[in-house]
Short mmCIF file of C-alpha atoms in Angstrom, two decimals:
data_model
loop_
_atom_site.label_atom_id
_atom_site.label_comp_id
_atom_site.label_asym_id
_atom_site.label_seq_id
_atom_site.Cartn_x
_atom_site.Cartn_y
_atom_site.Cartn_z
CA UNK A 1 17.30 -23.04 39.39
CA UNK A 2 17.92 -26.65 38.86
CA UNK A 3 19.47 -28.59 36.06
CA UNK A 4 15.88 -30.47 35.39
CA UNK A 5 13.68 -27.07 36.06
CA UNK A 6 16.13 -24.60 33.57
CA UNK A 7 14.50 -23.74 30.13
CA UNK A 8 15.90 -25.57 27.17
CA UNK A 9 17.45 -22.78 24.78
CA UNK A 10 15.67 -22.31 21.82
CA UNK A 11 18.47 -23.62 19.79
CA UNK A 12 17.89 -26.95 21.21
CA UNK A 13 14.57 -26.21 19.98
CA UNK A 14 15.59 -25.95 16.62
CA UNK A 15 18.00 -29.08 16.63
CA UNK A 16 14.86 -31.13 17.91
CA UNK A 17 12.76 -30.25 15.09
CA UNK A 18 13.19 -32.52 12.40
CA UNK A 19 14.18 -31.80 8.69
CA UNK A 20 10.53 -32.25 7.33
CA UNK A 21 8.21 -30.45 9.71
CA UNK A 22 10.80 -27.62 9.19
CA UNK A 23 10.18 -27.97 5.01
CA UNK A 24 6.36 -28.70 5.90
CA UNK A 25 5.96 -25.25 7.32
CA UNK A 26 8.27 -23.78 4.90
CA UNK A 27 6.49 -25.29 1.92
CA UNK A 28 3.05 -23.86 3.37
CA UNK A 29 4.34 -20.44 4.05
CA UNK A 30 5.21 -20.82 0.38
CA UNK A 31 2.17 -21.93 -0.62
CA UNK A 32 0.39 -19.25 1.07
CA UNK A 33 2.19 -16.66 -0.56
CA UNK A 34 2.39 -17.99 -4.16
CA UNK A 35 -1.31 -18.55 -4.46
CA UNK A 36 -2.41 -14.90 -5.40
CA UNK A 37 -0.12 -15.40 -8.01
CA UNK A 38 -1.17 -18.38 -9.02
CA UNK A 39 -5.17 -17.56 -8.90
CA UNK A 40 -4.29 -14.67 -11.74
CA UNK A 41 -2.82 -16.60 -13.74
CA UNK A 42 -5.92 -19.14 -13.47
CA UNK A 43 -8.53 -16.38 -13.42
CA UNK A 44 -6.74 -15.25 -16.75
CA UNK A 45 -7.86 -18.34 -18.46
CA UNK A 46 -11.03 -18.36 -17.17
CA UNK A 47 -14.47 -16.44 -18.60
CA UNK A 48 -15.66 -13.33 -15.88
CA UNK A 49 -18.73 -15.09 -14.49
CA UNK A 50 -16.34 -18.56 -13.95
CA UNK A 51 -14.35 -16.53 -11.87
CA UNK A 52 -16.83 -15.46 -9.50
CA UNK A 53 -18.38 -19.15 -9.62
CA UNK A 54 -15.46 -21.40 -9.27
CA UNK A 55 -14.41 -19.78 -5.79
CA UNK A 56 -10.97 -20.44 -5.16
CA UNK A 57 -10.46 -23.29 -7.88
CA UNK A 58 -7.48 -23.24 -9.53
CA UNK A 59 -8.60 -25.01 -12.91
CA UNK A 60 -10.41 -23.26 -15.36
CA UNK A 61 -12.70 -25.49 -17.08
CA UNK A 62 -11.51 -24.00 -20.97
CA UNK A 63 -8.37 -22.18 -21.43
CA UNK A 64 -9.46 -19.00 -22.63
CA UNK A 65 -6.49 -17.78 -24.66
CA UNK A 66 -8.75 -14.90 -26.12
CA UNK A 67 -8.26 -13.43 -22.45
CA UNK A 68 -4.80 -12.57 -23.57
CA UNK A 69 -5.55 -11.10 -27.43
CA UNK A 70 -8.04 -8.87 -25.62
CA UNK A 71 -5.64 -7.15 -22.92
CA UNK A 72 -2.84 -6.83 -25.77
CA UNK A 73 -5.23 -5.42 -28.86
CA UNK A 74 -8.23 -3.85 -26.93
CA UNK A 75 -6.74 -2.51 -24.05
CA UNK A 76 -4.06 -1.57 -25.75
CA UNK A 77 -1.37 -3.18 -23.55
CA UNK A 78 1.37 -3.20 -26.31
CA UNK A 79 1.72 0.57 -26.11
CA UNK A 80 1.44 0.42 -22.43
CA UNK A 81 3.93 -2.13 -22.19
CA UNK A 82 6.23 -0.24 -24.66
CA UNK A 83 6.01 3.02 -22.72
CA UNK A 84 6.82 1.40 -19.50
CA UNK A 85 9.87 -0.21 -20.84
CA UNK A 86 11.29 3.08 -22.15
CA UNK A 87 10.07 4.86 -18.92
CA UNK A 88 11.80 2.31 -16.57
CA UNK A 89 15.03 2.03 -18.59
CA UNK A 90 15.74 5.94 -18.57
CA UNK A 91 15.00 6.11 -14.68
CA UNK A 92 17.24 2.98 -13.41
CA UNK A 93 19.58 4.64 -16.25
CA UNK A 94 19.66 8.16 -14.60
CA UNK A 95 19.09 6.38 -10.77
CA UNK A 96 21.92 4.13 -10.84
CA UNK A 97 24.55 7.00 -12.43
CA UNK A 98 23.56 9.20 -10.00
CA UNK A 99 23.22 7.05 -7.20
CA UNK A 100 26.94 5.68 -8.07
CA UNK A 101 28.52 8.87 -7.98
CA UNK A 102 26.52 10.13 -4.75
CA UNK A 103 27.45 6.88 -2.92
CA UNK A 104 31.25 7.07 -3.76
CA UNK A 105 31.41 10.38 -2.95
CA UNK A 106 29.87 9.64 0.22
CA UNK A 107 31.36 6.17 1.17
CA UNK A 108 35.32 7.43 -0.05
CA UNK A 109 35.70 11.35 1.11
CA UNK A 110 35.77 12.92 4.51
CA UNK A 111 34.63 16.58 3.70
CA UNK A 112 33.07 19.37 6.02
CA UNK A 113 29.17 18.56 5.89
CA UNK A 114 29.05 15.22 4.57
CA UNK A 115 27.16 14.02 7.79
CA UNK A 116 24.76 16.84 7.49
CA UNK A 117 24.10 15.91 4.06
CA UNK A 118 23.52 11.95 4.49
CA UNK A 119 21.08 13.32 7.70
CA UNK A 120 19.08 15.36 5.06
CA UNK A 121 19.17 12.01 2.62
CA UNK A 122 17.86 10.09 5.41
CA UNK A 123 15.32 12.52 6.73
CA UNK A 124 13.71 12.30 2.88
CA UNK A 125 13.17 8.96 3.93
CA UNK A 126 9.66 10.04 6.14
CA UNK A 127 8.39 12.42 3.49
CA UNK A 128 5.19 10.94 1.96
CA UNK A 129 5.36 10.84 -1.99
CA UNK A 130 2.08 12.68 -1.94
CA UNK A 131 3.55 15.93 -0.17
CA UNK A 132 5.85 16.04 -3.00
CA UNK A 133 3.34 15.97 -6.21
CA UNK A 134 2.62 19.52 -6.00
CA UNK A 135 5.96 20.86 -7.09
CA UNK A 136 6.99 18.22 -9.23
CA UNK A 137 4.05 18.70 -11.57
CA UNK A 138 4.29 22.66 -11.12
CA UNK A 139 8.00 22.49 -12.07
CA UNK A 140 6.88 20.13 -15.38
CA UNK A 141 4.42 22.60 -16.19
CA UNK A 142 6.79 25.05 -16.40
CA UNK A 143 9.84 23.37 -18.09
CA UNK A 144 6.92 21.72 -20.59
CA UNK A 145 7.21 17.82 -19.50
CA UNK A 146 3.81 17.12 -17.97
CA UNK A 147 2.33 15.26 -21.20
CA UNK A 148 5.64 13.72 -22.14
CA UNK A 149 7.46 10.07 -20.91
CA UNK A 150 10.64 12.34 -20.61
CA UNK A 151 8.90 14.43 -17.79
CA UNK A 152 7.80 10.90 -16.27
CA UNK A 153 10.91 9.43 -16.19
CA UNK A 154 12.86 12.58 -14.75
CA UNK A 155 9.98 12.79 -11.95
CA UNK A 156 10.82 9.10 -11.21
CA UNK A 157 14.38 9.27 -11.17
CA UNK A 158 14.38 13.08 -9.50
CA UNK A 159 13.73 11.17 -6.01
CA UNK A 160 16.31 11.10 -2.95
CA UNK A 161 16.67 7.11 -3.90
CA UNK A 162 18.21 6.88 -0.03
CA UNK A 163 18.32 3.11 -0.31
CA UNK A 164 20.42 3.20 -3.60
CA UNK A 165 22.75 5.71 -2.24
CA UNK A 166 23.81 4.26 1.20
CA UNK A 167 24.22 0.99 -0.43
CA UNK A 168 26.88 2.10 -3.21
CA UNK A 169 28.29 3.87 0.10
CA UNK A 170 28.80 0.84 1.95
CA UNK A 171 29.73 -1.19 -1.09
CA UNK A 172 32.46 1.88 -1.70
CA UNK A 173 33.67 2.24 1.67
CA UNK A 174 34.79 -1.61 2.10
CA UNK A 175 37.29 -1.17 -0.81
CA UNK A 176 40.97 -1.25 0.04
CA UNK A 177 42.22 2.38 -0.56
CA UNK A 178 45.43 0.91 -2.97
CA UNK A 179 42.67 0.84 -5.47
CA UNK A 180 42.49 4.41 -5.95
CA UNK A 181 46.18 5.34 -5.29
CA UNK A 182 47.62 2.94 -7.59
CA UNK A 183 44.92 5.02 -10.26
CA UNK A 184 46.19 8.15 -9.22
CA UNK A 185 50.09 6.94 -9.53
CA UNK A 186 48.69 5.77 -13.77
CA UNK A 187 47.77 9.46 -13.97
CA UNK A 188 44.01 8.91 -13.43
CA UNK A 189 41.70 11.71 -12.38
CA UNK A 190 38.15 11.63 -10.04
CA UNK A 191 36.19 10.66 -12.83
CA UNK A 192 38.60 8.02 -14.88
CA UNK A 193 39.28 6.56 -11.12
CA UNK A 194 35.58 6.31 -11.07
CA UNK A 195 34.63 4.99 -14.42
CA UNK A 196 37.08 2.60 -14.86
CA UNK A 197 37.96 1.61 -11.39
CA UNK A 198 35.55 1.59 -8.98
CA UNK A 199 32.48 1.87 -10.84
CA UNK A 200 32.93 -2.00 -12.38
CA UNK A 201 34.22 -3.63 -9.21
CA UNK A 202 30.59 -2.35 -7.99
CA UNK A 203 28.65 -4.85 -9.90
CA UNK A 204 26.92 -6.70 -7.94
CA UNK A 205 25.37 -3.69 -5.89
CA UNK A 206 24.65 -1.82 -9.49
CA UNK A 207 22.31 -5.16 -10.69
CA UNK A 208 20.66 -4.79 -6.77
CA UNK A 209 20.15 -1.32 -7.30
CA UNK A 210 19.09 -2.12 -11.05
CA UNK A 211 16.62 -4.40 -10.07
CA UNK A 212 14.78 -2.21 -7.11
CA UNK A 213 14.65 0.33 -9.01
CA UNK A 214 13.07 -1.13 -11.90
CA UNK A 215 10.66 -3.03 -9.64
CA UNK A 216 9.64 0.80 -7.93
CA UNK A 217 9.46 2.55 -11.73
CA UNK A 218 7.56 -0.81 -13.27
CA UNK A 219 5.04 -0.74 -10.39
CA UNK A 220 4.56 2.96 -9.83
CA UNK A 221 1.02 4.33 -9.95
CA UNK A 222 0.49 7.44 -8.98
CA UNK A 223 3.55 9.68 -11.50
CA UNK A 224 2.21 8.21 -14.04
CA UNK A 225 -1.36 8.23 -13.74
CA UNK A 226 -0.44 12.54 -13.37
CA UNK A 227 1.72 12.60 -16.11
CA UNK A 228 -0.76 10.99 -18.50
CA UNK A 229 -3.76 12.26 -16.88
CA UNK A 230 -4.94 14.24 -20.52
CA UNK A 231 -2.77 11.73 -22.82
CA UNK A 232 -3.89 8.14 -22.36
CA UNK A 233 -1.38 7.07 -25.15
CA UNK A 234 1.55 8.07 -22.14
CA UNK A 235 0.30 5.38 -19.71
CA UNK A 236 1.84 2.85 -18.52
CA UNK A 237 0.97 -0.97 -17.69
CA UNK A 238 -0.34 -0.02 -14.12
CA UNK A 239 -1.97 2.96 -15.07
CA UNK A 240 -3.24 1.04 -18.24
CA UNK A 241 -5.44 -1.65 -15.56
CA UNK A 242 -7.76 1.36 -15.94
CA UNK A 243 -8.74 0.11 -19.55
CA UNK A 244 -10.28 -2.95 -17.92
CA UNK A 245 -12.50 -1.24 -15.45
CA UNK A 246 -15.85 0.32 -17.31
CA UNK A 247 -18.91 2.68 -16.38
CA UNK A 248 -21.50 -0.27 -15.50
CA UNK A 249 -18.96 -3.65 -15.57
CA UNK A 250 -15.40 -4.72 -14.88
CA UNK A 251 -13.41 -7.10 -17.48
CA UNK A 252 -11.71 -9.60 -14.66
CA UNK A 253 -10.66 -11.38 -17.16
CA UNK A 254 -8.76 -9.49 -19.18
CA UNK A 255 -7.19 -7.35 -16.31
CA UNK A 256 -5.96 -11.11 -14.76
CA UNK A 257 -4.44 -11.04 -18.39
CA UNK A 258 -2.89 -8.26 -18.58
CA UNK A 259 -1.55 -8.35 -14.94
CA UNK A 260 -0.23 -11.73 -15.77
CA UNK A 261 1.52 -9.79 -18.79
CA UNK A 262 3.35 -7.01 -17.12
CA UNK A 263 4.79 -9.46 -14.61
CA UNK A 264 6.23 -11.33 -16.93
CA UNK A 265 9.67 -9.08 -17.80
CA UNK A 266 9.92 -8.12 -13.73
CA UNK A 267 9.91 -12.57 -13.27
CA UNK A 268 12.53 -12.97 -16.06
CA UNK A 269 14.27 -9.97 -15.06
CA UNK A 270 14.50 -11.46 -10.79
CA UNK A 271 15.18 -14.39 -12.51
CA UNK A 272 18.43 -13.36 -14.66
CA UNK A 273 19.45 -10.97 -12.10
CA UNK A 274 19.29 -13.24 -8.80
CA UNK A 275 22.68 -14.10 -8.07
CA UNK A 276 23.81 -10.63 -8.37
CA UNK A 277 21.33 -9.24 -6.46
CA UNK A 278 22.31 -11.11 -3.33
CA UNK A 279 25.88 -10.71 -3.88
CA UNK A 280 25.20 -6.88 -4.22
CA UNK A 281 22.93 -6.81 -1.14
CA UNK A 282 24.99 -9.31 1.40
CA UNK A 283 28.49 -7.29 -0.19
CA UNK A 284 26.96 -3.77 0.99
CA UNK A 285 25.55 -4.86 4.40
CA UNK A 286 29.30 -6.56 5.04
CA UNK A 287 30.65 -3.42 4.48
#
């Protein structure tokens, strides 16, 4: 193959395009995957049969503020909101202790079956969540959590959490070992090593795990809906969207609302947390 017949490499590709088709495409792609977002918080402000007519315009033609009063009085989002909060700070609470510990334990010894049991933790990986409501409700019902926000947050934070786990391993296992032996030379034990060694050089990776797990317990559905299934006053913002939706007619409105609502802490929370969730993932994936 000739010089003037061989294919140009696709980096040559890239250094032809220039700087603003490449932040064209990049601003549509952005566009394109904002505007869901965008539309509920415009159908929010909007009355139900102005959603329907305005199609896909943006601008309501009056704010509608009452849209918001409704979802927090009458469908009773404040106690929904409440209950989530204390149900996702007791699961990333109990996730990221336990994933810590696991992970360390994992990343830092070489002990007889520690393969065999990260190939178990990884095999939990392709087990449906539905194959495994059976026995956590049974084992509620016995122990006396099913109608209580304790039993919901130990069902949340009872999972494998795989994902947490290997990444406080690889976070653990890139440490330089003098960490630990100059601890043990002060007279410091497994757990004191732990506590108030390793456990705040791993940050970054506890705000990553922090944040996904706080995104999974905010969002979850289907736990909760079970665990509140005879006690409405235990449910929690996405179980709550339920209020909205009646026998004959659907409030729109008010669910846009109240969606708009319960995505406010997880925006502030990305927000706040940003810089040490990348730091936390690109520090675990280098290890």
């Amino acid at each position: 193959m000739t010089a003037a017949t061989r294919p140009v490499p696709r980096s040559r590709w890239r250094r032809r395009l220039p700087w603003w088709a490449v932040m064209a495409a990049l601003t549509v792609i952005a566009v394109l995957w904002i505007y869901p977002f965008i539309w509920m918080v415009s159908a929010s402000l909007k009355s139900p049969a102005e959603i329907f007519a305005g199609g896909l315009s943006l601008l309501p033609e009056q704010m509608r503020w009452e849209n918001y009063a409704r979802a927090w009085t009458d469908g009773n989002f404040q106690l929904y909101l409440l209950n989530t909060a204390i149900v996702t700070v007791g699961t990333v609470v109990i996730v990221v202790v336990r994933c810590a510990l696991a992970g360390y334990v994992l990343g830092r010894y070489r002990f007889p079956g520690s393969r065999l049991i990260l190939g178990i933790l990884v095999a939990t990986l392709f087990v449906p969540t539905g194959y495994t409501i059976i026995p956590i409700v049974k084992l509620s019902m016995q122990l006396g959590l099913l109608d209580q926000l304790s039993g919901m947050i130990l069902a949340l934070a009872g999972g494998a959490n795989v994902a947490a786990i290997l990444i406080y391993a690889g976070y653990f296992r890139g440490l330089p070992a003098e960490l630990e032996e100059a601890a043990v030379v002060d007279g410091a034990g497994f757990l004191r090593t732990f506590t108030q060694v390793m456990l705040p050089l791993s940050m970054p990776v506890t705000a990553t795990v922090s944040v996904l797990t706080f995104l999974f317990t905010w969002n979850a559905f289907f736990l909760p809906l079970v665990f509140s299934f005879s006690d409405p006053t235990l449910r929690t913002v996405s179980v709550g969207m339920q209020a909205f939706v009646g026998e004959n007619s659907t409030d729109w409105a008010g669910m846009a609302a109240a969606g708009v609502i319960s995505l406010v802490p997880i925006v502030a929370l990305f927000a706040f947390m940003q810089r040490y969730f990348v730091e936390g993932i690109a520090g675990s994936v280098k290890s």
